[in-house]
PDB file of C-alpha atoms and ligand atoms in Angstrom:
ATOM      1  CA  UNK A  20     116.216  86.397  71.456  1.00 94.00           C
ATOM      2  CA  UNK A  21     118.287  84.186  73.701  1.00 94.00           C
ATOM      3  CA  UNK A  22     116.097  81.247  74.660  1.00 96.00           C
ATOM      4  CA  UNK A  23     117.689  79.444  77.592  1.00 95.00           C
ATOM      5  CA  UNK A  24     116.071  76.105  78.433  1.00 96.00           C
ATOM      6  CA  UNK A  25     117.176  75.180  81.957  1.00 95.00           C
ATOM      7  CA  UNK A  26     116.608  72.114  84.136  1.00 95.00           C
ATOM      8  CA  UNK A  27     114.743  73.720  87.026  1.00 97.00           C
ATOM      9  CA  UNK A  28     113.427  76.881  88.659  1.00 98.00           C
ATOM     10  CA  UNK A  29     116.519  76.741  90.849  1.00 97.00           C
ATOM     11  CA  UNK A  30     118.838  76.938  87.835  1.00 96.00           C
ATOM     12  CA  UNK A  31     116.838  79.897  86.569  1.00 97.00           C
ATOM     13  CA  UNK A  32     117.227  81.639  89.930  1.00 98.00           C
ATOM     14  CA  UNK A  33     120.998  81.100  89.833  1.00 97.00           C
ATOM     15  CA  UNK A  34     121.432  82.395  86.279  1.00 95.00           C
ATOM     16  CA  UNK A  35     119.117  85.372  86.825  1.00 97.00           C
ATOM     17  CA  UNK A  36     120.935  86.232  90.067  1.00 97.00           C
ATOM     18  CA  UNK A  37     124.316  85.917  88.292  1.00 96.00           C
ATOM     19  CA  UNK A  38     123.094  88.290  85.584  1.00 96.00           C
ATOM     20  CA  UNK A  39     121.847  90.908  88.043  1.00 98.00           C
ATOM     21  CA  UNK A  40     124.989  90.703  90.170  1.00 97.00           C
ATOM     22  CA  UNK A  41     127.203  90.915  87.120  1.00 96.00           C
ATOM     23  CA  UNK A  42     125.448  94.111  86.020  1.00 97.00           C
ATOM     24  CA  UNK A  43     125.673  95.696  89.485  1.00 98.00           C
ATOM     25  CA  UNK A  44     129.374  94.841  89.738  1.00 97.00           C
ATOM     26  CA  UNK A  45     130.012  96.527  86.391  1.00 97.00           C
ATOM     27  CA  UNK A  46     127.604  99.413  87.100  1.00 98.00           C
ATOM     28  CA  UNK A  47     127.166  99.991  90.832  1.00 98.00           C
ATOM     29  CA  UNK A  48     124.521 102.648  90.062  1.00 98.00           C
ATOM     30  CA  UNK A  49     122.514 100.325  87.817  1.00 98.00           C
ATOM     31  CA  UNK A  50     118.789 100.853  87.384  1.00 99.00           C
ATOM     32  CA  UNK A  51     116.899  97.599  87.849  1.00 99.00           C
ATOM     33  CA  UNK A  52     113.343  96.968  86.678  1.00 99.00           C
ATOM     34  CA  UNK A  53     111.638  94.526  89.013  1.00 99.00           C
ATOM     35  CA  UNK A  54     108.694  92.175  88.605  1.00 98.00           C
ATOM     36  CA  UNK A  55     106.522  90.884  91.415  1.00 98.00           C
ATOM     37  CA  UNK A  56     104.333  87.760  91.545  1.00 97.00           C
ATOM     38  CA  UNK A  57     105.620  84.258  92.324  1.00 97.00           C
ATOM     39  CA  UNK A  58     108.058  83.598  89.488  1.00 98.00           C
ATOM     40  CA  UNK A  59     110.901  85.951  90.525  1.00 98.00           C
ATOM     41  CA  UNK A  60     110.807  84.941  94.204  1.00 98.00           C
ATOM     42  CA  UNK A  61     113.478  82.192  93.934  1.00 98.00           C
ATOM     43  CA  UNK A  62     115.750  84.704  92.148  1.00 98.00           C
ATOM     44  CA  UNK A  63     115.178  87.272  94.895  1.00 98.00           C
ATOM     45  CA  UNK A  64     115.860  84.659  97.589  1.00 98.00           C
ATOM     46  CA  UNK A  65     119.085  83.688  95.817  1.00 98.00           C
ATOM     47  CA  UNK A  66     120.236  87.323  95.638  1.00 98.00           C
ATOM     48  CA  UNK A  67     119.452  87.770  99.350  1.00 98.00           C
ATOM     49  CA  UNK A  68     121.208  84.527 100.274  1.00 98.00           C
ATOM     50  CA  UNK A  69     124.392  85.648  98.489  1.00 98.00           C
ATOM     51  CA  UNK A  70     124.146  89.158  99.923  1.00 98.00           C
ATOM     52  CA  UNK A  71     123.772  87.854 103.483  1.00 98.00           C
ATOM     53  CA  UNK A  72     126.717  85.521 102.939  1.00 98.00           C
ATOM     54  CA  UNK A  73     128.748  88.609 101.994  1.00 97.00           C
ATOM     55  CA  UNK A  74     129.203  87.375  98.432  1.00 95.00           C
ATOM     56  CA  UNK A  75     127.028  89.873  96.563  1.00 95.00           C
ATOM     57  CA  UNK A  76     127.940  93.327  95.238  1.00 98.00           C
ATOM     58  CA  UNK A  77     126.971  96.488  97.115  1.00 98.00           C
ATOM     59  CA  UNK A  78     123.483  97.652  96.146  1.00 98.00           C
ATOM     60  CA  UNK A  79     123.709 101.049  97.835  1.00 98.00           C
ATOM     61  CA  UNK A  80     123.795 103.055  94.611  1.00 98.00           C
ATOM     62  CA  UNK A  81     121.215 100.920  92.761  1.00 98.00           C
ATOM     63  CA  UNK A  82     117.779 102.298  91.922  1.00 98.00           C
ATOM     64  CA  UNK A  83     114.774 100.097  91.201  1.00 99.00           C
ATOM     65  CA  UNK A  84     111.470 100.529  89.364  1.00 99.00           C
ATOM     66  CA  UNK A  85     108.582  98.118  89.748  1.00 98.00           C
ATOM     67  CA  UNK A  86     106.580  97.104  86.705  1.00 98.00           C
ATOM     68  CA  UNK A  87     103.185  97.770  88.178  1.00 98.00           C
ATOM     69  CA  UNK A  88     100.965  98.597  91.150  1.00 98.00           C
ATOM     70  CA  UNK A  89      97.404  97.856  92.199  1.00 98.00           C
ATOM     71  CA  UNK A  90      94.948 100.723  92.274  1.00 98.00           C
ATOM     72  CA  UNK A  91      92.630 101.042  95.255  1.00 96.00           C
ATOM     73  CA  UNK A  92      94.594  99.316  98.025  1.00 97.00           C
ATOM     74  CA  UNK A  93      95.089 101.224 101.287  1.00 92.00           C
ATOM     75  CA  UNK A  94      98.548 102.895 101.396  1.00 86.00           C
ATOM     76  CA  UNK A  95     101.089 100.434 102.759  1.00 87.00           C
ATOM     77  CA  UNK A  96      98.757  97.433 102.138  1.00 96.00           C
ATOM     78  CA  UNK A  97     100.916  94.319 102.464  1.00 97.00           C
ATOM     79  CA  UNK A  98      99.911  93.128  98.978  1.00 97.00           C
ATOM     80  CA  UNK A  99     100.779  96.410  97.295  1.00 98.00           C
ATOM     81  CA  UNK A 100     103.674  95.751  94.968  1.00 98.00           C
ATOM     82  CA  UNK A 101     105.807  98.430  96.596  1.00 98.00           C
ATOM     83  CA  UNK A 102     105.374  96.800 100.025  1.00 97.00           C
ATOM     84  CA  UNK A 103     106.010  93.404  98.408  1.00 98.00           C
ATOM     85  CA  UNK A 104     109.290  94.413  96.782  1.00 98.00           C
ATOM     86  CA  UNK A 105     110.515  96.061 100.013  1.00 98.00           C
ATOM     87  CA  UNK A 106     109.727  92.854 101.889  1.00 98.00           C
ATOM     88  CA  UNK A 107     110.923  90.312  99.304  1.00 98.00           C
ATOM     89  CA  UNK A 108     114.072  92.025  98.044  1.00 98.00           C
ATOM     90  CA  UNK A 109     115.126  95.617  98.375  1.00 98.00           C
ATOM     91  CA  UNK A 110     115.114  96.044 102.185  1.00 98.00           C
ATOM     92  CA  UNK A 111     117.195  92.879 102.497  1.00 98.00           C
ATOM     93  CA  UNK A 112     119.703  94.108  99.907  1.00 98.00           C
ATOM     94  CA  UNK A 113     120.084  97.363 101.845  1.00 98.00           C
ATOM     95  CA  UNK A 114     118.604  99.582  99.114  1.00 98.00           C
ATOM     96  CA  UNK A 115     117.265 102.780 100.651  1.00 98.00           C
ATOM     97  CA  UNK A 116     113.485 103.014 100.189  1.00 98.00           C
ATOM     98  CA  UNK A 117     113.961 106.433  98.508  1.00 98.00           C
ATOM     99  CA  UNK A 118     115.628 104.568  95.652  1.00 98.00           C
ATOM    100  CA  UNK A 119     112.851 101.994  95.262  1.00 98.00           C
ATOM    101  CA  UNK A 120     110.059 103.146  92.961  1.00 98.00           C
ATOM    102  CA  UNK A 121     106.684 101.964  91.782  1.00 98.00           C
ATOM    103  CA  UNK A 122     103.851 103.634  89.897  1.00 98.00           C
ATOM    104  CA  UNK A 123     102.083 105.894  92.396  1.00 97.00           C
ATOM    105  CA  UNK A 124      98.312 105.388  92.496  1.00 96.00           C
ATOM    106  CA  UNK A 125      97.791 108.585  94.556  1.00 93.00           C
ATOM    107  CA  UNK A 126      96.922 110.726  91.524  1.00 94.00           C
ATOM    108  CA  UNK A 127      95.870 108.514  88.633  1.00 97.00           C
ATOM    109  CA  UNK A 128      95.610 111.387  86.145  1.00 96.00           C
ATOM    110  CA  UNK A 129      99.314 112.200  86.377  1.00 98.00           C
ATOM    111  CA  UNK A 130     100.689 108.843  87.593  1.00 98.00           C
ATOM    112  CA  UNK A 131     101.653 107.492  84.172  1.00 98.00           C
ATOM    113  CA  UNK A 132     103.518 110.593  83.064  1.00 98.00           C
ATOM    114  CA  UNK A 133     105.213 110.971  86.450  1.00 98.00           C
ATOM    115  CA  UNK A 134     106.447 107.387  86.317  1.00 98.00           C
ATOM    116  CA  UNK A 135     107.740 107.695  82.766  1.00 98.00           C
ATOM    117  CA  UNK A 136     109.571 110.895  83.767  1.00 98.00           C
ATOM    118  CA  UNK A 137     111.079 109.256  86.865  1.00 98.00           C
ATOM    119  CA  UNK A 138     112.418 106.357  84.783  1.00 98.00           C
ATOM    120  CA  UNK A 139     113.840 108.749  82.189  1.00 98.00           C
ATOM    121  CA  UNK A 140     115.445 110.938  84.880  1.00 98.00           C
ATOM    122  CA  UNK A 141     117.123 107.838  86.323  1.00 98.00           C
ATOM    123  CA  UNK A 142     118.681 107.309  82.889  1.00 98.00           C
ATOM    124  CA  UNK A 143     116.388 104.452  81.844  1.00 98.00           C
ATOM    125  CA  UNK A 144     116.236 100.862  83.022  1.00 98.00           C
ATOM    126  CA  UNK A 145     119.388  98.798  82.497  1.00 98.00           C
ATOM    127  CA  UNK A 146     117.906  95.384  83.197  1.00 98.00           C
ATOM    128  CA  UNK A 147     114.197  94.621  83.331  1.00 98.00           C
ATOM    129  CA  UNK A 148     113.149  91.372  84.959  1.00 98.00           C
ATOM    130  CA  UNK A 149     109.808  90.088  83.634  1.00 98.00           C
ATOM    131  CA  UNK A 150     107.312  87.348  84.316  1.00 98.00           C
ATOM    132  CA  UNK A 151     104.528  86.364  81.953  1.00 98.00           C
ATOM    133  CA  UNK A 152     100.829  85.845  82.584  1.00 97.00           C
ATOM    134  CA  UNK A 153      99.190  82.572  81.621  1.00 97.00           C
ATOM    135  CA  UNK A 154      97.266  84.598  79.020  1.00 96.00           C
ATOM    136  CA  UNK A 155     100.418  86.227  77.635  1.00 98.00           C
ATOM    137  CA  UNK A 156     100.219  89.464  79.585  1.00 98.00           C
ATOM    138  CA  UNK A 157     103.436  91.371  80.127  1.00 98.00           C
ATOM    139  CA  UNK A 158     103.529  93.457  83.316  1.00 98.00           C
ATOM    140  CA  UNK A 159      99.762  94.089  83.450  1.00 98.00           C
ATOM    141  CA  UNK A 160      99.360  94.774  79.766  1.00 98.00           C
ATOM    142  CA  UNK A 161      96.466  92.439  79.210  1.00 98.00           C
ATOM    143  CA  UNK A 162      95.525  91.020  75.807  1.00 98.00           C
ATOM    144  CA  UNK A 163      94.706  93.814  73.368  1.00 98.00           C
ATOM    145  CA  UNK A 164      97.103  96.303  74.962  1.00 98.00           C
ATOM    146  CA  UNK A 165      98.824  98.638  72.540  1.00 98.00           C
ATOM    147  CA  UNK A 166     102.339  97.437  71.798  1.00 98.00           C
ATOM    148  CA  UNK A 167     103.416 101.108  71.935  1.00 98.00           C
ATOM    149  CA  UNK A 168     101.715 101.836  75.287  1.00 98.00           C
ATOM    150  CA  UNK A 169     103.327 103.755  78.149  1.00 98.00           C
ATOM    151  CA  UNK A 170     102.532 103.654  81.871  1.00 98.00           C
ATOM    152  CA  UNK A 171      98.789 104.002  82.474  1.00 98.00           C
ATOM    153  CA  UNK A 172      95.788 102.481  84.229  1.00 98.00           C
ATOM    154  CA  UNK A 173      94.622  99.089  82.976  1.00 98.00           C
ATOM    155  CA  UNK A 174      91.724  96.844  83.940  1.00 98.00           C
ATOM    156  CA  UNK A 175      92.713  93.315  84.972  1.00 98.00           C
ATOM    157  CA  UNK A 176      90.987  90.372  83.314  1.00 97.00           C
ATOM    158  CA  UNK A 177      88.978  88.034  85.498  1.00 97.00           C
ATOM    159  CA  UNK A 178      91.581  85.341  84.803  1.00 96.00           C
ATOM    160  CA  UNK A 179      94.435  87.510  86.120  1.00 97.00           C
ATOM    161  CA  UNK A 180      92.390  88.451  89.193  1.00 98.00           C
ATOM    162  CA  UNK A 181      91.658  84.739  89.769  1.00 97.00           C
ATOM    163  CA  UNK A 182      95.384  83.910  89.343  1.00 96.00           C
ATOM    164  CA  UNK A 183      96.305  86.557  91.902  1.00 97.00           C
ATOM    165  CA  UNK A 184      93.542  85.693  94.389  1.00 97.00           C
ATOM    166  CA  UNK A 185      96.092  83.463  96.164  1.00 96.00           C
ATOM    167  CA  UNK A 186      97.782  86.599  97.515  1.00 96.00           C
ATOM    168  CA  UNK A 187      94.478  87.937  98.888  1.00 96.00           C
ATOM    169  CA  UNK A 188      91.645  86.302 100.849  1.00 92.00           C
ATOM    170  CA  UNK A 189      89.492  85.822  97.748  1.00 96.00           C
ATOM    171  CA  UNK A 190      89.078  87.051  94.180  1.00 98.00           C
ATOM    172  CA  UNK A 191      86.680  89.733  95.447  1.00 97.00           C
ATOM    173  CA  UNK A 192      89.558  91.370  97.303  1.00 97.00           C
ATOM    174  CA  UNK A 193      91.808  91.573  94.228  1.00 98.00           C
ATOM    175  CA  UNK A 194      91.627  95.095  92.788  1.00 98.00           C
ATOM    176  CA  UNK A 195      90.112  95.465  89.336  1.00 98.00           C
ATOM    177  CA  UNK A 196      92.608  98.130  88.228  1.00 98.00           C
ATOM    178  CA  UNK A 197      96.360  98.575  88.126  1.00 98.00           C
ATOM    179  CA  UNK A 198      98.924 101.088  87.029  1.00 98.00           C
ATOM    180  CA  UNK A 199     101.359  99.336  84.746  1.00 98.00           C
ATOM    181  CA  UNK A 200     104.374 100.161  82.654  1.00 98.00           C
ATOM    182  CA  UNK A 201     103.274  99.942  79.035  1.00 98.00           C
ATOM    183  CA  UNK A 202     104.686  97.539  76.495  1.00 98.00           C
ATOM    184  CA  UNK A 203     106.469 100.525  74.961  1.00 98.00           C
ATOM    185  CA  UNK A 204     107.962 101.425  78.355  1.00 98.00           C
ATOM    186  CA  UNK A 205     109.302  97.894  78.764  1.00 99.00           C
ATOM    187  CA  UNK A 206     110.804  97.879  75.279  1.00 98.00           C
ATOM    188  CA  UNK A 207     112.922 100.931  76.198  1.00 98.00           C
ATOM    189  CA  UNK A 208     114.904  98.981  78.804  1.00 98.00           C
ATOM    190  CA  UNK A 209     118.424  97.960  77.808  1.00 98.00           C
ATOM    191  CA  UNK A 210     118.156  94.227  78.549  1.00 97.00           C
ATOM    192  CA  UNK A 211     114.959  92.251  79.124  1.00 98.00           C
ATOM    193  CA  UNK A 212     115.131  89.051  81.163  1.00 98.00           C
ATOM    194  CA  UNK A 213     111.903  87.055  81.056  1.00 98.00           C
ATOM    195  CA  UNK A 214     111.601  84.125  83.410  1.00 98.00           C
ATOM    196  CA  UNK A 215     108.843  81.531  83.295  1.00 98.00           C
ATOM    197  CA  UNK A 216     108.330  78.334  85.234  1.00 98.00           C
ATOM    198  CA  UNK A 217     105.696  75.631  85.184  1.00 98.00           C
ATOM    199  CA  UNK A 218     103.410  74.069  82.591  1.00 98.00           C
ATOM    200  CA  UNK A 219     100.707  76.713  83.171  1.00 98.00           C
ATOM    201  CA  UNK A 220     102.957  79.170  81.285  1.00 98.00           C
ATOM    202  CA  UNK A 221     103.805  76.852  78.354  1.00 98.00           C
ATOM    203  CA  UNK A 222     101.172  78.130  75.904  1.00 98.00           C
ATOM    204  CA  UNK A 223     101.868  81.787  76.688  1.00 98.00           C
ATOM    205  CA  UNK A 224     105.630  81.278  76.328  1.00 99.00           C
ATOM    206  CA  UNK A 225     105.197  79.542  72.956  1.00 98.00           C
ATOM    207  CA  UNK A 226     102.891  82.297  71.726  1.00 98.00           C
ATOM    208  CA  UNK A 227     105.288  85.008  72.919  1.00 98.00           C
ATOM    209  CA  UNK A 228     108.415  83.498  71.360  1.00 98.00           C
ATOM    210  CA  UNK A 229     107.161  81.640  68.308  1.00 98.00           C
ATOM    211  CA  UNK A 230     103.738  83.122  67.652  1.00 98.00           C
ATOM    212  CA  UNK A 231     102.960  86.156  65.520  1.00 98.00           C
ATOM    213  CA  UNK A 232     103.667  89.615  66.855  1.00 98.00           C
ATOM    214  CA  UNK A 233     100.258  90.589  68.148  1.00 98.00           C
ATOM    215  CA  UNK A 234      98.505  92.612  70.830  1.00 98.00           C
ATOM    216  CA  UNK A 235      96.571  89.401  71.481  1.00 98.00           C
ATOM    217  CA  UNK A 236      99.779  88.209  73.151  1.00 98.00           C
ATOM    218  CA  UNK A 237     101.419  91.360  74.581  1.00 98.00           C
ATOM    219  CA  UNK A 238     104.547  89.370  75.510  1.00 98.00           C
ATOM    220  CA  UNK A 239     105.129  88.739  71.787  1.00 98.00           C
ATOM    221  CA  UNK A 240     106.388  92.356  71.685  1.00 98.00           C
ATOM    222  CA  UNK A 241     109.636  90.968  73.111  1.00 98.00           C
ATOM    223  CA  UNK A 242     110.384  89.876  69.536  1.00 98.00           C
ATOM    224  CA  UNK A 243     110.955  93.570  68.728  1.00 98.00           C
ATOM    225  CA  UNK A 244     113.688  94.050  71.321  1.00 98.00           C
ATOM    226  CA  UNK A 245     117.385  93.637  70.436  1.00 96.00           C
ATOM    227  CA  UNK A 246     118.463  92.070  73.743  1.00 96.00           C
ATOM    228  CA  UNK A 247     116.057  89.629  75.356  1.00 97.00           C
ATOM    229  CA  UNK A 248     116.955  86.583  77.434  1.00 96.00           C
ATOM    230  CA  UNK A 249     114.194  84.075  78.164  1.00 97.00           C
ATOM    231  CA  UNK A 250     114.937  81.645  81.008  1.00 97.00           C
ATOM    232  CA  UNK A 251     112.621  78.633  81.038  1.00 98.00           C
ATOM    233  CA  UNK A 252     112.202  75.496  83.094  1.00 98.00           C
ATOM    234  CA  UNK A 253     111.072  72.293  81.319  1.00 98.00           C
ATOM    235  CA  UNK A 254     107.388  72.899  82.067  1.00 98.00           C
ATOM    236  CA  UNK A 255     107.357  76.421  80.642  1.00 98.00           C
ATOM    237  CA  UNK A 256     109.425  75.358  77.600  1.00 98.00           C
ATOM    238  CA  UNK A 257     107.267  72.330  76.802  1.00 98.00           C
ATOM    239  CA  UNK A 258     105.205  73.841  73.960  1.00 98.00           C
ATOM    240  CA  UNK A 259     108.084  75.386  72.006  1.00 98.00           C
ATOM    241  CA  UNK A 260     108.295  73.925  68.497  1.00 98.00           C
ATOM    242  CA  UNK A 261     112.010  74.752  68.182  1.00 98.00           C
ATOM    243  CA  UNK A 262     113.075  73.584  71.639  1.00 98.00           C
ATOM    244  CA  UNK A 263     115.730  71.207  70.293  1.00 97.00           C
ATOM    245  CA  UNK A 264     117.324  74.063  68.384  1.00 96.00           C
ATOM    246  CA  UNK A 265     117.354  76.345  71.452  1.00 95.00           C
ATOM    247  CA  UNK A 266     119.008  73.544  73.447  1.00 94.00           C
ATOM    248  CA  UNK A 267     121.638  73.150  70.745  1.00 92.00           C
ATOM    249  CA  UNK A 268     122.384  76.883  70.671  1.00 91.00           C
ATOM    250  CA  UNK A 269     122.670  77.026  74.464  1.00 88.00           C
ATOM    251  CA  UNK A 270     124.882  73.939  74.663  1.00 85.00           C
ATOM    252  CA  UNK A 271     127.116  75.429  71.945  1.00 80.00           C
ATOM    253  CA  UNK A 272     127.786  78.618  73.845  1.00 74.00           C
ATOM    254  CA  UNK A 273     131.171  77.890  75.426  1.00 58.00           C
ATOM    255  CA  UNK A 274     131.696  79.043  78.989  1.00 50.00           C
ATOM    256  CA  UNK A 275     128.253  80.662  79.097  1.00 49.00           C
ATOM    257  CA  UNK A 276     128.446  83.046  82.002  1.00 51.00           C
ATOM    258  CA  UNK A 277     126.739  86.193  80.943  1.00 61.00           C
ATOM    259  CA  UNK A 278     123.389  86.618  79.267  1.00 74.00           C
TER     260      UNK A 278
HETATM  261  C1  F6R B 315     104.053  91.332  88.143  1.00 97.50           C
HETATM  262  C2  F6R B 315     103.705  91.342  86.723  1.00 97.50           C
HETATM  263  C3  F6R B 315     102.981  90.207  86.091  1.00 97.50           C
HETATM  264  C4  F6R B 315     103.506  88.834  86.503  1.00 97.50           C
HETATM  265  C5  F6R B 315     102.659  87.743  85.872  1.00 97.50           C
HETATM  266  C6  F6R B 315     103.090  86.365  86.312  1.00 97.50           C
HETATM  267  O1  F6R B 315     104.761  92.498  88.480  1.00 97.50           O
HETATM  268  O2  F6R B 315     104.002  92.281  86.066  1.00 97.50           O
HETATM  269  O3  F6R B 315     103.070  90.314  84.698  1.00 97.50           O
HETATM  270  O4  F6R B 315     104.831  88.702  86.117  1.00 97.50           O
HETATM  271  O5  F6R B 315     101.318  87.939  86.208  1.00 97.50           O
HETATM  272  O6  F6R B 315     102.851  86.226  87.675  1.00 97.50           O
HETATM  273  P1  F6R B 315     103.413  84.981  88.474  1.00 97.50           P
HETATM  274  O7  F6R B 315     104.876  85.102  88.482  1.00 97.50           O
HETATM  275  O8  F6R B 315     102.831  85.141  89.864  1.00 97.50           O
HETATM  276  O9  F6R B 315     102.928  83.762  87.776  1.00 97.50           O
END
């Protein structure tokens, strides 16, 4: 795992944006896996800022796959993750909506298999951007999720619903269920880029990186993947026992450009 302790959320946004742009320049038809929630927003704003300034690559041939989707929201609901990613990133980058995918809650019996097939038919995900829940969830694989799971319906914990109530009027409006890529789905992506900011993520980050591999911390499954980059601000890195070592490794990497 590449643990990259950075000085601020802004530095994370720059490095994550560099990494995405670098991939799209090398592979104009790259398949990007996208996270929603608050953490990736500075990265998305940075990508849009560069694109609008005419400095980004062309995204016309890119395809994207969201990590997850709420079940039970009205189609087109502004808090659905598909509507969110259109609004926060893909429309602004000029990616045709036909190329922007999310798990489809229309038919829950077939949704998981259909999503897995769509990802496979696209050739798999080249770069998967990830956040982490304060309880260690990865996408919406809550604690106890199978580390081999594929896309399916999951029930959100009360904590996750409370965390996400800020996007809705109240916790009562946050759906109880989601469709989420499984941990096994995520592990199939070529390169995983986890970003975490703020002290509220410190325990989950430490458990994911330095704790035992366990379904009690689904994000610990990252330890099984051959190419993971973890971008942390000081708050999120604060509980890492080997932080000094990670700093040393990062400082040693001459001309670090590419994750
Ligand atoms: C969102 C997702 C979640 C979030 C996590 C952190 O698509 O899969 O795992 O990444 O809940 O959310 P924020 O970034 O809002 O703290």
